[in-house]
Amino acid sequence: MDFLAACRAFVSVSDMGSFTIGAAVAQIPQSVASRRVAALERELGARLIDRSGRRAAPTPFGVKLLPRARRLVHLADSLRRDAAHAREAPVRCAVPAICTVRDLAELGKTSKEAGVVLDLHQADPADRAEQLRTHDVEVALIAVAPDQAHWTVPLGLASGHDEGSRPVHLDTLRARRHSPAGVARRIWLQPEDDVATTRDRFLRLRDAVGLAPSQVQLASTLTGAVTETLASGDLVMCSSRQAAEFGLHWRAIAVGAFERTYALRGVSGSDPGGLAESLREPIGQALGVGDANTMMDGVSS
């Protein structure tokens, strides 16, 4: 027996004083309402409705239980309404500032189709982590170590002119003894890559191959990094997709695999694992993974 459905039939019939009208209000056939009330009577051990008169009136036993039955039906209806509102409430999510409007729109569209409304906030890595820490957002795409990553985006170096497709050997960028002062090419790291997992490894490689400290610069903005690259012979670290977007020529780095590695993290009570699983393709697309090849191990909050 569906106890809640039986209580709903009992309340509706009692309120209307009729099995026919009560069933119509409950949007069930009259025969179903009668069976449900009879089943509830068997469950509770006594008659709830007096069927002897022209009206279907509650018995003394039914009168005693009717308020509780009505309360149960009311609570169930409230729960359904609250669940509907919770599904419609937007989930605040911090995403990288490098994501394009089109990709974020596609992510928002897919999330709506999956029953989740995302309120997307673009920010740089440190700001995303801070927004999550202070609960300004409920979930955030955070830069993590490679072994914790759910999404991985390979990085290379891009220039304003075509230098072929071979990987870049950083030692070829060293300033030569007889080169004019100030012509050594610089490499610009954009704000999205100003994180320990990328920045510190690249600075160690810079020192290992003998580049001058000034040859690796941290740009304050992505626009500034691309501007310097277009205006000179400098290079910018970026994904191949970003390079295409900026009209630059991208090459891999010969030594070491540099990449952006992301995981979805959430505050207590959120469901980053469920979001990562249901939205892994559009999130990967927004990050620039391309085919969204993911590493869905160990999603955690």
Coordinates of C-alpha atoms in Angstrom, one line a residue:
M1 CA 0.0 0.0 0.0
D2 CA 1.1 3.5 -0.8
F3 CA 0.6 5.0 2.6
L4 CA 0.9 8.7 1.5
A5 CA -1.5 8.1 -1.5
A6 CA -4.0 6.4 0.9
C7 CA -3.8 9.4 3.3
R8 CA -4.3 11.8 0.4
A9 CA -7.5 9.9 -0.6
F10 CA -8.8 9.9 2.9
V11 CA -8.2 13.6 3.4
S12 CA -9.8 14.5 0.0
V13 CA -12.9 12.3 0.5
S14 CA -13.4 13.6 4.1
D15 CA -13.0 17.3 3.0
M16 CA -15.4 16.9 0.1
G17 CA -17.9 14.6 1.9
S18 CA -18.0 12.4 -1.2
F19 CA -16.0 9.6 -2.7
T20 CA -16.8 10.9 -6.2
I21 CA -15.9 14.5 -5.7
G22 CA -12.9 13.7 -3.4
A23 CA -11.5 11.4 -6.0
A24 CA -11.9 14.1 -8.7
V25 CA -10.0 16.6 -6.4
A26 CA -7.3 14.1 -5.9
Q27 CA -7.2 13.4 -9.7
I28 CA -7.8 9.7 -9.3
P29 CA -10.8 7.4 -10.3
Q30 CA -13.5 7.0 -7.7
S31 CA -12.8 3.2 -7.5
V32 CA -9.1 3.9 -6.7
A33 CA -10.0 6.4 -3.9
S34 CA -12.4 3.8 -2.4
R35 CA -9.7 1.1 -2.5
R36 CA -7.1 3.4 -1.0
V37 CA -9.3 4.4 1.9
A38 CA -10.2 0.8 2.5
A39 CA -6.5 -0.2 2.5
L40 CA -5.7 2.6 5.0
E41 CA -8.6 1.4 7.2
R42 CA -7.2 -2.1 7.2
E43 CA -3.7 -0.7 8.0
L44 CA -5.0 1.4 10.9
G45 CA -7.4 -1.2 12.2
A46 CA -10.8 0.7 12.1
R47 CA -13.2 2.5 9.8
L48 CA -12.2 6.0 8.8
I49 CA -15.2 6.9 6.6
D50 CA -18.9 6.2 7.4
R51 CA -20.4 5.0 4.1
S52 CA -23.9 4.4 5.4
G53 CA -25.3 7.9 4.7
R54 CA -25.6 10.0 1.7
R55 CA -22.3 11.8 2.6
A56 CA -19.0 10.2 3.1
A57 CA -18.4 11.5 6.6
P58 CA -15.4 10.7 8.9
T59 CA -16.1 8.2 11.7
P60 CA -15.2 9.3 15.3
F61 CA -12.0 7.3 14.7
G62 CA -11.4 9.1 11.4
V63 CA -12.1 12.5 13.0
K64 CA -9.2 11.8 15.5
L65 CA -6.8 10.8 12.7
L66 CA -7.8 13.3 10.0
P67 CA -5.6 16.2 11.3
R68 CA -2.5 14.0 11.3
A69 CA -3.3 12.7 7.9
R70 CA -3.8 16.2 6.6
R71 CA -0.5 17.2 8.1
L72 CA 1.3 14.3 6.5
V73 CA -0.1 15.2 3.0
H74 CA 0.8 18.9 3.6
L75 CA 4.4 18.0 4.5
A76 CA 4.7 15.8 1.5
D77 CA 3.5 18.6 -0.8
S78 CA 5.9 21.0 0.9
L79 CA 8.8 18.6 0.4
R80 CA 8.0 18.4 -3.3
R81 CA 7.8 22.2 -3.7
D82 CA 11.1 22.6 -1.8
A83 CA 12.8 20.0 -4.0
A84 CA 11.6 21.8 -7.1
H85 CA 13.0 25.1 -5.8
A86 CA 16.3 23.5 -4.9
R87 CA 16.6 22.1 -8.4
E88 CA 16.0 25.5 -9.9
A89 CA 18.3 27.4 -7.5
P90 CA 21.5 28.3 -9.3
V91 CA 24.8 26.7 -8.3
R92 CA 27.5 29.4 -8.0
C93 CA 30.6 28.2 -9.8
A94 CA 34.0 29.9 -10.3
V95 CA 35.6 29.1 -13.7
P96 CA 38.9 30.3 -15.3
A97 CA 38.9 33.8 -16.8
I98 CA 40.3 32.3 -20.1
C99 CA 37.0 30.5 -20.9
T100 CA 35.2 32.0 -23.9
V101 CA 31.7 33.3 -23.7
R102 CA 30.5 30.7 -26.3
D103 CA 32.0 27.8 -24.3
L104 CA 30.5 29.0 -21.0
A105 CA 27.1 29.5 -22.8
E106 CA 27.3 25.9 -24.0
L107 CA 28.2 24.7 -20.5
G108 CA 25.2 26.6 -19.1
K109 CA 22.9 25.2 -21.7
T110 CA 24.1 21.6 -21.1
S111 CA 23.8 22.0 -17.3
K112 CA 20.2 23.2 -17.7
E113 CA 19.4 20.2 -19.8
A114 CA 20.8 18.1 -16.9
G115 CA 18.6 19.8 -14.4
V116 CA 21.3 22.1 -12.9
V117 CA 21.4 25.9 -13.3
L118 CA 25.0 27.2 -13.1
D119 CA 25.8 30.8 -12.1
L120 CA 29.3 31.1 -13.6
H121 CA 31.9 33.5 -12.3
Q122 CA 35.1 34.0 -14.2
A123 CA 38.3 34.6 -12.1
D124 CA 42.0 33.9 -12.1
P125 CA 43.4 30.9 -10.1
A126 CA 44.0 32.6 -6.8
D127 CA 40.6 34.4 -6.8
R128 CA 38.8 31.1 -7.6
A129 CA 40.4 29.4 -4.6
E130 CA 39.6 32.4 -2.4
Q131 CA 36.0 32.5 -3.5
L132 CA 35.6 28.8 -2.7
R133 CA 37.3 29.3 0.7
T134 CA 35.0 32.1 1.7
H135 CA 31.9 30.3 0.3
D136 CA 31.3 33.1 -2.3
V137 CA 30.9 30.2 -4.7
E138 CA 29.7 26.6 -4.1
V139 CA 32.0 24.9 -6.5
A140 CA 35.1 26.0 -8.4
L141 CA 37.6 24.7 -11.0
I142 CA 40.9 24.7 -9.2
A143 CA 44.4 24.2 -10.4
V144 CA 45.7 21.0 -8.8
A145 CA 48.7 18.6 -9.1
P146 CA 48.6 16.3 -12.1
D147 CA 47.8 13.2 -10.1
Q148 CA 44.6 14.9 -8.8
A149 CA 43.4 16.3 -12.1
H150 CA 40.0 15.6 -13.7
W151 CA 40.9 17.7 -16.8
T152 CA 44.3 18.2 -18.4
V153 CA 45.1 20.9 -21.0
P154 CA 48.5 20.6 -22.7
L155 CA 50.5 23.8 -23.0
G156 CA 53.1 25.0 -25.5
L157 CA 54.6 28.2 -26.7
A158 CA 53.1 30.4 -29.4
S159 CA 54.6 33.2 -31.5
G160 CA 53.3 35.8 -33.9
H161 CA 54.9 34.2 -37.0
D162 CA 55.2 30.7 -38.3
E163 CA 58.4 28.9 -37.1
G164 CA 57.4 25.4 -38.2
S165 CA 55.9 22.6 -36.2
R166 CA 58.9 21.2 -34.4
P167 CA 58.9 21.5 -30.6
V168 CA 60.6 24.5 -29.1
H169 CA 64.0 23.8 -27.5
L170 CA 64.3 26.5 -24.8
D171 CA 68.1 26.6 -24.9
T172 CA 67.9 28.0 -28.4
L173 CA 66.4 31.1 -26.9
R174 CA 69.5 31.9 -24.8
A175 CA 71.0 35.3 -25.5
R176 CA 74.2 34.9 -27.6
R177 CA 77.4 36.6 -26.7
H178 CA 77.5 38.8 -29.8
S179 CA 73.7 39.5 -29.9
P180 CA 72.7 43.2 -29.5
A181 CA 71.6 44.0 -26.0
G182 CA 67.9 43.6 -25.3
V183 CA 67.0 41.3 -28.2
A184 CA 66.8 38.0 -26.2
R185 CA 63.3 36.6 -26.7
R186 CA 61.0 36.5 -23.7
I187 CA 58.4 34.0 -22.7
W188 CA 55.2 35.3 -21.2
L189 CA 53.2 33.3 -18.6
Q190 CA 49.6 34.4 -18.5
P191 CA 47.7 34.8 -15.2
E192 CA 46.0 31.4 -15.6
D193 CA 49.4 29.7 -15.4
D194 CA 50.7 31.7 -12.4
V195 CA 50.2 28.6 -10.2
A196 CA 52.9 26.5 -8.5
T197 CA 52.2 23.4 -10.6
T198 CA 53.1 25.2 -13.8
R199 CA 55.1 28.4 -12.9
D200 CA 57.6 26.8 -10.6
R201 CA 58.4 23.9 -12.9
F202 CA 58.9 26.3 -15.8
L203 CA 61.1 28.5 -13.8
R204 CA 63.3 25.5 -12.9
L205 CA 63.5 24.6 -16.6
R206 CA 64.4 28.2 -17.4
D207 CA 67.4 28.0 -15.0
A208 CA 68.4 24.5 -16.2
V209 CA 68.7 25.5 -19.8
G210 CA 70.5 28.8 -19.0
L211 CA 67.9 31.4 -19.9
A212 CA 68.2 34.8 -18.1
P213 CA 65.7 35.4 -15.3
S214 CA 64.2 38.3 -17.3
Q215 CA 63.4 36.0 -20.2
V216 CA 60.4 34.5 -18.4
Q217 CA 57.8 37.1 -17.5
L218 CA 54.6 36.9 -15.6
A219 CA 52.0 39.0 -17.4
S220 CA 49.4 40.9 -15.3
T221 CA 46.8 40.2 -18.0
L222 CA 46.3 37.8 -20.8
T223 CA 45.8 40.7 -23.2
G224 CA 49.1 42.1 -22.2
A225 CA 50.9 38.8 -22.8
V226 CA 49.4 38.5 -26.3
T227 CA 50.1 42.1 -27.1
E228 CA 53.8 41.6 -26.3
T229 CA 53.9 38.5 -28.4
L230 CA 52.3 40.2 -31.4
A231 CA 54.5 43.3 -31.0
S232 CA 57.8 41.5 -30.9
G233 CA 59.5 38.1 -31.3
D234 CA 58.4 37.0 -27.8
L235 CA 56.4 33.9 -27.1
V236 CA 53.4 33.2 -24.8
M237 CA 52.7 30.0 -23.0
C238 CA 49.2 28.8 -23.9
S239 CA 47.1 26.0 -25.1
S240 CA 46.9 25.2 -28.9
R241 CA 43.3 26.2 -28.8
Q242 CA 44.2 29.6 -27.3
A243 CA 46.8 30.1 -29.9
A244 CA 44.3 29.5 -32.7
E245 CA 41.9 32.0 -31.0
F246 CA 44.7 34.6 -30.9
G247 CA 46.0 34.0 -34.4
L248 CA 49.3 32.7 -33.1
H249 CA 51.5 29.8 -34.2
W250 CA 51.7 27.1 -31.5
R251 CA 54.5 24.6 -30.8
A252 CA 55.0 22.1 -28.1
I253 CA 57.9 22.4 -25.6
A254 CA 60.7 20.0 -26.3
V255 CA 61.6 19.2 -22.7
G256 CA 59.0 18.5 -20.1
A257 CA 55.2 18.1 -20.5
F258 CA 53.6 21.4 -19.3
E259 CA 49.9 21.4 -18.8
R260 CA 47.0 22.9 -16.9
T261 CA 45.5 20.4 -14.5
Y262 CA 42.1 21.1 -13.0
A263 CA 39.7 19.5 -10.6
L264 CA 36.2 20.6 -9.5
R265 CA 36.1 21.3 -5.8
G266 CA 33.1 22.3 -3.7
V267 CA 32.1 23.5 -0.2
S268 CA 30.5 21.1 2.3
G269 CA 27.0 20.0 1.1
S270 CA 27.8 20.6 -2.6
D271 CA 28.2 17.8 -5.1
P272 CA 31.3 18.5 -7.2
G273 CA 31.6 14.8 -8.1
G274 CA 28.1 14.7 -9.6
L275 CA 28.7 17.9 -11.5
A276 CA 32.0 16.8 -12.8
E277 CA 30.6 13.5 -14.0
S278 CA 27.5 14.9 -15.6
L279 CA 29.2 18.0 -17.2
R280 CA 32.7 16.6 -17.9
E281 CA 32.4 17.2 -21.7
P282 CA 31.3 20.8 -21.7
I283 CA 33.6 21.7 -18.8
G284 CA 36.5 20.1 -20.8
Q285 CA 35.4 22.1 -23.9
A286 CA 35.4 25.3 -21.9
L287 CA 38.9 24.6 -20.5
G288 CA 40.3 23.9 -23.9
V289 CA 40.7 20.1 -23.5
G290 CA 39.1 19.7 -27.0
D291 CA 37.9 16.1 -26.8
A292 CA 37.5 16.5 -23.1
N293 CA 39.6 13.5 -22.2
T294 CA 39.2 13.4 -18.5
M295 CA 40.7 11.7 -15.5
M296 CA 37.7 11.2 -13.3
D297 CA 39.4 9.6 -10.3
G298 CA 38.9 10.8 -6.8
V299 CA 36.5 13.7 -7.3
S300 CA 36.2 15.2 -3.8
S301 CA 34.6 18.1 -2.0

